[in-house]
Amino acid sequence: MQTILRKLYLNKLNVLKDKNFIKVATGVRRCGKSTLMLQFQDLLRNENDKVSILSINMDMPEFRFLAEENWKNIYDYIIKHLKKDVTNYVFIDEVQNVPEFEKLLEGLYVHPNIDLYVTGSNAFLLSSELATLLTGRAYEINVLPFSFAEYVEFTGKISNPDRAFAEYISTGGFPEAVRLSADGNLYANEYLQMVFKNIYDNDISKRYTIYAEESYQEVVNFLIDSVGSSVSAGNIAKVLSTNKKKIDNKTVVKYINTLVEAYLFYKVNRYDIKGKQHLATQEKYYLVDLGFRNALLGMELASDAGHLLENIIYLELKRRNNQVWIGKTNNLEVDFVVRNNEGFTQYLQVSQSVQNPTTLARELAPFESIADHHEKLLITMDYDTGTYNGIKKINAIDWLTNS
C-alpha cells in the first residue's frame, strides 16, 4: 500500500497559507493529522527549498524535553529558533497537551514572522474559552479518517468497487488499520481497540471524572449500535437501567458530550424544513469511523446496512464542507438537509435499496411533501439510476467517488 496525499485537506491548507489565521487541524487521534502536516511541510519545501519550518511533536525524542515545560518556556524555545526577516512556518502537534496552551497560541499568533499551524485531538482546543480568546483568529480544519475514495487510492482496490466498499465498511478508514487489514481483520480490530483506549485515556478520563467505566462503555456501545437512529439521553438511561446498569440522564448527557469532544461521534440536530427553524430534540449521532463498530461490538454488517451507509454519507458530506441537519417535514423525516459554502441547499435520502416498491414509496414520500425546488437526491446501493418527478436516484459508490 502506498502513502497517499490528503488532497482535500492540503488544498485547504494551501489556500490558508500566509493568511492571518492560526490553522487548527482537529480530529480523532490517529486519523492522519500529523501526516497531513508533514505532507504540507513537504509542499512548502517543494515551493522554496530555503523555507523556514519549525515542527514540534512532543512525542518525538528530540522534543520530549519540552513535554513537561510550561507554555512560556516553549514559547521562548520557538522564538529562539526563528529565522529573522522571513516567514517562519511553525507546526505544533497535539497542542492541547501544553499547559495553558491558549497563551502559547496567542503569543505566537501576534508574532509578525510566524505562520502558525497546530493539531489537536479534543474539541476542548476550540472550547468557548479559547474561542473567545481567539475569535476570528483560528480557522478549523476538521480531519477525518480516509474517505472511500482515499481508501481505494490507498489500497489500489479499483477492480471490484462493491467488494472494496464492503471491506471499507468493515475496516474503516484509519490509515494504520487499513494497512493492518491486509494481514487480516484481527490485527486491524486489535489496533482500533488500542486507539479507542488511547482516546479514552488521553482525551477523556484525564479531563473528566468517569465514575463508572463499565456504564461509560455501555453508553459508547449504545451510540455505536444506534448510528442513524434518533436517540435521547433519557431513552439511553432507561434502556441501560432496564439492563441493570443504573445511570441517570445527566450522566448520559455528560458521557455523550465527552465522546463528541473527542471526535468519536458527531452530533446532528434536526431542522424543520417547513417552519425553517432548528429543533433541539431527537438528534442523531454518527460514528467517526465504522471500523470501531466491528472492533468494539463485533457487529454483523448486514444487521443494519442502511444506517451504516447513512453514516458513511454523513461523513462524506462533512468532508465536502457542508452544513448538515436531519430534516423534518410534517411527520416525515429527510435523512439530510445539506447547505454548502455557496449557500445552496440539497435534500438527501439514503437507503440500502429501493427495489421494493413499498420501500421506494417510503423514501420518496418526504421529498414529495417539500414545496421548494432545491435539489433532491436519493442515494442507494442499487445499480440503476433515474429520476422520479425531478428526484434524482444515484448509486452511493458513484457519489462517494465523484467529488
GROMACS .gro file of C-alpha atoms in nm:
model
  403
    1MET     CA    1   0.000   0.000   0.000
    2GLN     CA    2   0.131   0.340  -0.094
    3THR     CA    3   0.119   0.662   0.102
    4ILE     CA    4  -0.136   0.899  -0.047
    5LEU     CA    5  -0.166   1.275  -0.035
    6ARG     CA    6  -0.467   1.401   0.162
    7LYS     CA    7  -0.550   1.635  -0.127
    8LEU     CA    8  -0.873   1.780   0.014
    9TYR     CA    9  -0.706   1.900   0.332
   10LEU     CA   10  -0.380   2.000   0.163
   11ASN     CA   11  -0.577   2.224  -0.073
   12LYS     CA   12  -0.737   2.397   0.226
   13LEU     CA   13  -0.401   2.448   0.394
   14ASN     CA   14  -0.255   2.585   0.072
   15VAL     CA   15  -0.537   2.838   0.038
   16LEU     CA   16  -0.489   2.945   0.401
   17LYS     CA   17  -0.109   2.966   0.378
   18ASP     CA   18   0.020   3.308   0.489
   19LYS     CA   19  -0.332   3.416   0.582
   20ASN     CA   20  -0.368   3.580   0.923
   21PHE     CA   21  -0.518   3.276   1.098
   22ILE     CA   22  -0.400   3.004   1.329
   23LYS     CA   23  -0.459   2.696   1.117
   24VAL     CA   24  -0.606   2.433   1.355
   25ALA     CA   25  -0.629   2.073   1.230
   26THR     CA   26  -0.870   1.890   1.460
   27GLY     CA   27  -0.996   1.535   1.459
   28VAL     CA   28  -0.990   1.199   1.632
   29ARG     CA   29  -0.650   1.056   1.726
   30ARG     CA   30  -0.465   0.854   1.459
   31CYS     CA   31  -0.677   0.985   1.171
   32GLY     CA   32  -0.372   1.131   0.997
   33LYS     CA   33  -0.338   1.490   1.123
   34SER     CA   34   0.038   1.465   1.188
   35THR     CA   35   0.098   1.302   0.849
   36LEU     CA   36  -0.108   1.576   0.686
   37MET     CA   37   0.112   1.843   0.841
   38LEU     CA   38   0.427   1.662   0.728
   39GLN     CA   39   0.286   1.644   0.376
   40PHE     CA   40   0.214   2.017   0.383
   41GLN     CA   41   0.569   2.085   0.502
   42ASP     CA   42   0.695   1.888   0.201
   43LEU     CA   43   0.483   2.106  -0.027
   44LEU     CA   44   0.632   2.418   0.132
   45ARG     CA   45   0.985   2.283   0.072
   46ASN     CA   46   0.898   2.199  -0.289
   47GLU     CA   47   0.792   2.559  -0.341
   48ASN     CA   48   1.100   2.701  -0.168
   49ASP     CA   49   1.395   2.485  -0.067
   50LYS     CA   50   1.512   2.757   0.174
   51VAL     CA   51   1.180   2.786   0.358
   52SER     CA   52   1.198   2.817   0.738
   53ILE     CA   53   0.998   2.539   0.909
   54LEU     CA   54   0.992   2.461   1.281
   55SER     CA   55   0.792   2.148   1.359
   56ILE     CA   56   0.738   2.036   1.719
   57ASN     CA   57   0.592   1.698   1.810
   58MET     CA   58   0.614   1.628   2.183
   59ASP     CA   59   0.611   1.253   2.116
   60MET     CA   60   0.935   1.268   1.917
   61PRO     CA   61   1.254   1.201   2.119
   62GLU     CA   62   1.417   1.530   2.018
   63PHE     CA   63   1.126   1.730   2.163
   64ARG     CA   64   1.038   1.516   2.464
   65PHE     CA   65   1.224   1.759   2.690
   66LEU     CA   66   0.958   2.019   2.607
   67ALA     CA   67   0.668   1.798   2.711
   68GLU     CA   68   0.681   1.898   3.078
   69GLU     CA   69   0.770   2.263   3.020
   70ASN     CA   70   0.526   2.549   3.080
   71TRP     CA   71   0.389   2.745   2.787
   72LYS     CA   72   0.633   3.035   2.832
   73ASN     CA   73   0.939   2.809   2.809
   74ILE     CA   74   0.802   2.651   2.492
   75TYR     CA   75   0.730   2.998   2.353
   76ASP     CA   76   1.085   3.110   2.430
   77TYR     CA   77   1.225   2.795   2.265
   78ILE     CA   78   1.029   2.865   1.946
   79ILE     CA   79   1.123   3.233   1.934
   80LYS     CA   80   1.490   3.144   1.985
   81HIS     CA   81   1.485   2.916   1.679
   82LEU     CA   82   1.313   3.155   1.437
   83LYS     CA   83   1.495   3.298   1.137
   84LYS     CA   84   1.492   3.675   1.104
   85ASP     CA   85   1.325   3.873   0.826
   86VAL     CA   86   1.141   3.573   0.675
   87THR     CA   87   0.814   3.395   0.736
   88ASN     CA   88   0.864   3.104   0.976
   89TYR     CA   89   0.613   2.821   0.940
   90VAL     CA   90   0.562   2.684   1.293
   91PHE     CA   91   0.387   2.348   1.348
   92ILE     CA   92   0.287   2.214   1.691
   93ASP     CA   93   0.135   1.865   1.724
   94GLU     CA   94  -0.132   1.794   1.989
   95VAL     CA   95  -0.106   2.144   2.129
   96GLN     CA   96  -0.381   2.083   2.386
   97ASN     CA   97  -0.126   1.883   2.589
   98VAL     CA   98   0.070   2.203   2.662
   99PRO     CA   99  -0.040   2.359   2.995
  100GLU     CA  100  -0.217   2.692   2.924
  101PHE     CA  101  -0.170   2.629   2.552
  102GLU     CA  102  -0.404   2.917   2.467
  103LYS     CA  103  -0.143   3.164   2.596
  104LEU     CA  104   0.121   2.998   2.380
  105LEU     CA  105  -0.102   3.026   2.072
  106GLU     CA  106  -0.191   3.386   2.140
  107GLY     CA  107   0.176   3.481   2.184
  108LEU     CA  108   0.284   3.307   1.863
  109TYR     CA  109  -0.013   3.442   1.667
  110VAL     CA  110   0.083   3.806   1.723
  111HIS     CA  111   0.446   3.750   1.621
  112PRO     CA  112   0.492   3.915   1.279
  113ASN     CA  113   0.719   3.646   1.134
  114ILE     CA  114   0.514   3.336   1.223
  115ASP     CA  115   0.256   3.145   1.021
  116LEU     CA  116   0.113   2.905   1.279
  117TYR     CA  117  -0.026   2.552   1.233
  118VAL     CA  118  -0.141   2.327   1.518
  119THR     CA  119  -0.317   1.995   1.561
  120GLY     CA  120  -0.546   1.878   1.840
  121SER     CA  121  -0.749   1.568   1.924
  122ASN     CA  122  -1.006   1.720   2.155
  123ALA     CA  123  -1.273   1.982   2.093
  124PHE     CA  124  -1.154   2.144   2.417
  125LEU     CA  125  -0.899   2.303   2.186
  126LEU     CA  126  -1.177   2.519   2.044
  127SER     CA  127  -1.389   2.539   2.358
  128SER     CA  128  -1.581   2.855   2.440
  129GLU     CA  129  -1.294   2.996   2.648
  130LEU     CA  130  -1.037   2.957   2.373
  131ALA     CA  131  -1.282   3.052   2.101
  132THR     CA  132  -1.346   3.379   2.283
  133LEU     CA  133  -0.974   3.442   2.320
  134LEU     CA  134  -0.903   3.369   1.955
  135THR     CA  135  -1.224   3.498   1.796
  136GLY     CA  136  -1.161   3.548   1.427
  137ARG     CA  137  -0.803   3.422   1.460
  138ALA     CA  138  -0.840   3.043   1.439
  139TYR     CA  139  -0.950   2.852   1.129
  140GLU     CA  140  -1.050   2.493   1.200
  141ILE     CA  141  -0.989   2.212   0.953
  142ASN     CA  142  -1.163   1.900   1.080
  143VAL     CA  143  -0.970   1.594   0.959
  144LEU     CA  144  -1.144   1.258   0.923
  145PRO     CA  145  -1.007   0.908   0.853
  146PHE     CA  146  -0.986   0.801   0.488
  147SER     CA  147  -1.289   0.857   0.270
  148PHE     CA  148  -1.392   0.568   0.046
  149ALA     CA  149  -1.219   0.736  -0.250
  150GLU     CA  150  -0.900   0.769  -0.044
  151TYR     CA  151  -0.934   0.408   0.074
  152VAL     CA  152  -0.949   0.287  -0.286
  153GLU     CA  153  -0.649   0.500  -0.382
  154PHE     CA  154  -0.454   0.382  -0.076
  155THR     CA  155  -0.526   0.010  -0.124
  156GLY     CA  156  -0.537   0.004  -0.504
  157LYS     CA  157  -0.864  -0.196  -0.489
  158ILE     CA  158  -1.021  -0.049  -0.801
  159SER     CA  159  -1.122  -0.362  -0.994
  160ASN     CA  160  -1.415  -0.456  -0.769
  161PRO     CA  161  -1.561  -0.143  -0.604
  162ASP     CA  162  -1.851  -0.331  -0.440
  163ARG     CA  163  -1.613  -0.565  -0.260
  164ALA     CA  164  -1.383  -0.274  -0.170
  165PHE     CA  165  -1.681  -0.089  -0.024
  166ALA     CA  166  -1.782  -0.388   0.191
  167GLU     CA  167  -1.424  -0.408   0.320
  168TYR     CA  168  -1.421  -0.033   0.383
  169ILE     CA  169  -1.734  -0.057   0.597
  170SER     CA  170  -1.575  -0.340   0.794
  171THR     CA  171  -1.224  -0.198   0.836
  172GLY     CA  172  -1.296   0.175   0.834
  173GLY     CA  173  -1.056   0.443   0.722
  174PHE     CA  174  -0.789   0.478   0.991
  175PRO     CA  175  -0.470   0.458   0.783
  176GLU     CA  176  -0.288   0.211   1.008
  177ALA     CA  177  -0.597  -0.010   1.044
  178VAL     CA  178  -0.623  -0.028   0.665
  179ARG     CA  179  -0.257  -0.131   0.643
  180LEU     CA  180  -0.304  -0.400   0.909
  181SER     CA  181  -0.620  -0.532   0.744
  182ALA     CA  182  -0.403  -0.671   0.464
  183ASP     CA  183  -0.292  -0.933   0.720
  184GLY     CA  184  -0.643  -0.999   0.849
  185ASN     CA  185  -0.916  -0.810   1.033
  186LEU     CA  186  -0.795  -0.945   1.368
  187TYR     CA  187  -0.493  -0.713   1.357
  188ALA     CA  188  -0.699  -0.415   1.241
  189ASN     CA  189  -0.956  -0.471   1.516
  190GLU     CA  190  -0.690  -0.504   1.785
  191TYR     CA  191  -0.533  -0.181   1.662
  192LEU     CA  192  -0.868   0.004   1.670
  193GLN     CA  193  -0.935  -0.124   2.023
  194MET     CA  194  -0.597   0.019   2.120
  195VAL     CA  195  -0.683   0.353   1.950
  196PHE     CA  196  -1.010   0.374   2.142
  197LYS     CA  197  -0.832   0.303   2.471
  198ASN     CA  198  -0.575   0.570   2.386
  199ILE     CA  199  -0.851   0.823   2.318
  200TYR     CA  200  -1.026   0.731   2.642
  201ASP     CA  201  -0.706   0.753   2.848
  202ASN     CA  202  -0.571   1.076   2.696
  203ASP     CA  203  -0.869   1.280   2.578
  204ILE     CA  204  -1.150   1.173   2.810
  205SER     CA  205  -1.053   1.030   3.150
  206LYS     CA  206  -0.776   1.288   3.204
  207ARG     CA  207  -1.024   1.574   3.161
  208TYR     CA  208  -1.346   1.437   3.300
  209THR     CA  209  -1.440   1.232   3.603
  210ILE     CA  210  -1.581   0.899   3.485
  211TYR     CA  211  -1.725   0.732   3.792
  212ALA     CA  212  -1.823   0.403   3.630
  213GLU     CA  213  -1.617   0.289   3.330
  214GLU     CA  214  -1.850  -0.003   3.265
  215SER     CA  215  -2.152   0.228   3.234
  216TYR     CA  216  -1.948   0.461   3.015
  217GLN     CA  217  -1.867   0.177   2.777
  218GLU     CA  218  -2.235   0.084   2.771
  219VAL     CA  219  -2.319   0.437   2.651
  220VAL     CA  220  -2.049   0.408   2.384
  221ASN     CA  221  -2.188   0.073   2.269
  222PHE     CA  222  -2.544   0.207   2.264
  223LEU     CA  223  -2.446   0.500   2.041
  224ILE     CA  224  -2.243   0.278   1.808
  225ASP     CA  225  -2.536   0.042   1.776
  226SER     CA  226  -2.774   0.334   1.712
  227VAL     CA  227  -2.599   0.525   1.433
  228GLY     CA  228  -2.860   0.676   1.206
  229SER     CA  229  -3.135   0.650   1.470
  230SER     CA  230  -3.276   0.930   1.682
  231VAL     CA  231  -3.162   0.900   2.041
  232SER     CA  232  -3.213   1.086   2.365
  233ALA     CA  233  -3.029   1.075   2.696
  234GLY     CA  234  -3.349   0.974   2.868
  235ASN     CA  235  -3.402   0.679   2.638
  236ILE     CA  236  -3.041   0.560   2.679
  237ALA     CA  237  -3.067   0.588   3.059
  238LYS     CA  238  -3.395   0.396   3.055
  239VAL     CA  239  -3.259   0.113   2.840
  240LEU     CA  240  -2.938   0.077   3.040
  241SER     CA  241  -3.125   0.088   3.371
  242THR     CA  242  -3.356  -0.186   3.245
  243ASN     CA  243  -3.042  -0.389   3.180
  244LYS     CA  244  -2.937  -0.332   3.543
  245LYS     CA  245  -2.681  -0.062   3.454
  246LYS     CA  246  -2.815   0.216   3.676
  247ILE     CA  247  -2.746   0.556   3.523
  248ASP     CA  248  -2.930   0.890   3.516
  249ASN     CA  249  -3.000   1.134   3.232
  250LYS     CA  250  -2.743   1.394   3.338
  251THR     CA  251  -2.465   1.136   3.347
  252VAL     CA  252  -2.560   1.010   2.999
  253VAL     CA  253  -2.553   1.368   2.865
  254LYS     CA  254  -2.209   1.421   3.019
  255TYR     CA  255  -2.075   1.096   2.873
  256ILE     CA  256  -2.210   1.175   2.525
  257ASN     CA  257  -2.055   1.522   2.536
  258THR     CA  258  -1.712   1.373   2.614
  259LEU     CA  259  -1.744   1.141   2.314
  260VAL     CA  260  -1.834   1.430   2.085
  261GLU     CA  261  -1.548   1.642   2.220
  262ALA     CA  262  -1.303   1.358   2.148
  263TYR     CA  263  -1.435   1.348   1.788
  264LEU     CA  264  -1.554   0.989   1.828
  265PHE     CA  265  -1.909   1.093   1.738
  266TYR     CA  266  -2.066   1.382   1.550
  267LYS     CA  267  -2.396   1.523   1.668
  268VAL     CA  268  -2.652   1.624   1.404
  269ASN     CA  269  -2.953   1.834   1.503
  270ARG     CA  270  -3.294   1.845   1.345
  271TYR     CA  271  -3.427   2.116   1.114
  272ASP     CA  272  -3.794   2.186   1.046
  273ILE     CA  273  -3.799   2.238   0.668
  274LYS     CA  274  -4.148   2.387   0.653
  275GLY     CA  275  -4.108   2.608   0.961
  276LYS     CA  276  -3.745   2.690   0.876
  277GLN     CA  277  -3.627   2.651   1.234
  278HIS     CA  278  -3.373   2.441   1.420
  279LEU     CA  279  -3.507   2.185   1.665
  280ALA     CA  280  -3.339   2.089   1.992
  281THR     CA  281  -3.467   1.733   2.037
  282GLN     CA  282  -3.420   1.386   1.891
  283GLU     CA  283  -3.076   1.447   1.745
  284LYS     CA  284  -2.869   1.175   1.579
  285TYR     CA  285  -2.507   1.073   1.635
  286TYR     CA  286  -2.274   0.940   1.367
  287LEU     CA  287  -1.958   0.741   1.439
  288VAL     CA  288  -1.629   0.892   1.318
  289ASP     CA  289  -1.525   0.559   1.164
  290LEU     CA  290  -1.722   0.239   1.119
  291GLY     CA  291  -1.413   0.031   1.192
  292PHE     CA  292  -1.487   0.096   1.561
  293ARG     CA  293  -1.820  -0.083   1.521
  294ASN     CA  294  -1.653  -0.412   1.435
  295ALA     CA  295  -1.363  -0.364   1.674
  296LEU     CA  296  -1.573  -0.276   1.980
  297LEU     CA  297  -1.901  -0.459   1.917
  298GLY     CA  298  -1.818  -0.729   1.664
  299MET     CA  299  -2.142  -0.638   1.487
  300GLU     CA  300  -2.254  -0.810   1.168
  301LEU     CA  301  -2.256  -0.553   0.891
  302ALA     CA  302  -2.572  -0.684   0.731
  303SER     CA  303  -2.767  -0.622   1.051
  304ASP     CA  304  -2.811  -0.253   0.977
  305ALA     CA  305  -2.672  -0.187   0.629
  306GLY     CA  306  -2.895   0.116   0.561
  307HIS     CA  307  -2.785   0.306   0.870
  308LEU     CA  308  -2.420   0.220   0.810
  309LEU     CA  309  -2.447   0.362   0.459
  310GLU     CA  310  -2.612   0.670   0.608
  311ASN     CA  311  -2.316   0.709   0.847
  312ILE     CA  312  -2.070   0.700   0.555
  313ILE     CA  313  -2.273   0.952   0.353
  314TYR     CA  314  -2.283   1.189   0.653
  315LEU     CA  315  -1.904   1.178   0.697
  316GLU     CA  316  -1.855   1.247   0.326
  317LEU     CA  317  -2.088   1.546   0.348
  318LYS     CA  318  -1.869   1.681   0.628
  319ARG     CA  319  -1.554   1.624   0.423
  320ARG     CA  320  -1.707   1.832   0.146
  321ASN     CA  321  -1.753   2.133   0.375
  322ASN     CA  322  -2.130   2.115   0.410
  323GLN     CA  323  -2.355   2.213   0.695
  324VAL     CA  324  -2.577   1.914   0.772
  325TRP     CA  325  -2.905   1.868   0.959
  326ILE     CA  326  -3.170   1.598   0.992
  327GLY     CA  327  -3.479   1.723   0.811
  328LYS     CA  328  -3.835   1.723   0.944
  329THR     CA  329  -4.123   1.779   0.706
  330ASN     CA  330  -4.469   1.738   0.858
  331ASN     CA  331  -4.443   1.399   1.031
  332LEU     CA  332  -4.182   1.265   0.790
  333GLU     CA  333  -3.803   1.271   0.804
  334VAL     CA  334  -3.547   1.364   0.541
  335ASP     CA  335  -3.216   1.198   0.619
  336PHE     CA  336  -3.006   1.507   0.546
  337VAL     CA  337  -3.065   1.874   0.479
  338VAL     CA  338  -2.738   1.999   0.331
  339ARG     CA  339  -2.614   2.354   0.277
  340ASN     CA  340  -2.282   2.411   0.101
  341ASN     CA  341  -2.041   2.705   0.124
  342GLU     CA  342  -2.220   2.885  -0.160
  343GLY     CA  343  -2.549   2.867   0.029
  344PHE     CA  344  -2.713   2.610  -0.199
  345THR     CA  345  -2.942   2.358  -0.031
  346GLN     CA  346  -2.988   1.988  -0.108
  347TYR     CA  347  -3.212   1.722   0.041
  348LEU     CA  348  -3.074   1.366   0.064
  349GLN     CA  349  -3.242   1.036   0.134
  350VAL     CA  350  -3.019   0.731   0.193
  351SER     CA  351  -3.139   0.373   0.155
  352GLN     CA  352  -2.958   0.045   0.101
  353SER     CA  353  -3.201  -0.046  -0.178
  354VAL     CA  354  -3.534   0.075  -0.315
  355GLN     CA  355  -3.601  -0.217  -0.547
  356ASN     CA  356  -3.908  -0.297  -0.339
  357PRO     CA  357  -4.192  -0.061  -0.448
  358THR     CA  358  -4.303  -0.011  -0.087
  359THR     CA  359  -3.952   0.095   0.015
  360LEU     CA  360  -3.926   0.330  -0.283
  361ALA     CA  361  -4.258   0.495  -0.196
  362ARG     CA  362  -4.148   0.537   0.168
  363GLU     CA  363  -3.820   0.702   0.067
  364LEU     CA  364  -3.983   0.937  -0.185
  365ALA     CA  365  -4.266   1.046   0.047
  366PRO     CA  366  -4.063   1.305   0.247
  367PHE     CA  367  -3.938   1.463  -0.077
  368GLU     CA  368  -4.288   1.488  -0.214
  369SER     CA  369  -4.403   1.682   0.092
  370ILE     CA  370  -4.141   1.957   0.038
  371ALA     CA  371  -4.275   2.251  -0.162
  372ASP     CA  372  -3.949   2.420  -0.262
  373HIS     CA  373  -3.734   2.337  -0.565
  374HIS     CA  374  -3.398   2.259  -0.407
  375GLU     CA  375  -3.217   1.954  -0.544
  376LYS     CA  376  -3.336   1.620  -0.408
  377LEU     CA  377  -3.112   1.312  -0.419
  378LEU     CA  378  -3.195   0.950  -0.338
  379ILE     CA  379  -2.868   0.765  -0.269
  380THR     CA  380  -2.877   0.383  -0.273
  381MET     CA  381  -2.654   0.084  -0.343
  382ASP     CA  382  -2.876  -0.009  -0.639
  383TYR     CA  383  -2.704  -0.011  -0.978
  384ASP     CA  384  -2.992   0.150  -1.167
  385THR     CA  385  -3.031   0.527  -1.163
  386GLY     CA  386  -3.301   0.764  -1.286
  387THR     CA  387  -3.544   1.034  -1.178
  388TYR     CA  388  -3.883   1.035  -1.008
  389ASN     CA  389  -4.064   1.365  -1.067
  390GLY     CA  390  -3.733   1.550  -1.058
  391ILE     CA  391  -3.586   1.345  -0.771
  392LYS     CA  392  -3.251   1.201  -0.880
  393LYS     CA  393  -3.161   0.845  -0.785
  394ILE     CA  394  -2.785   0.783  -0.780
  395ASN     CA  395  -2.553   0.500  -0.680
  396ALA     CA  396  -2.374   0.551  -0.349
  397ILE     CA  397  -2.034   0.433  -0.473
  398ASP     CA  398  -2.057   0.665  -0.774
  399TRP     CA  399  -2.145   0.957  -0.544
  400LEU     CA  400  -1.867   0.878  -0.297
  401THR     CA  401  -1.600   0.858  -0.567
  402ASN     CA  402  -1.715   1.168  -0.758
  403SER     CA  403  -1.618   1.474  -0.554
   0.00000   0.00000   0.00000
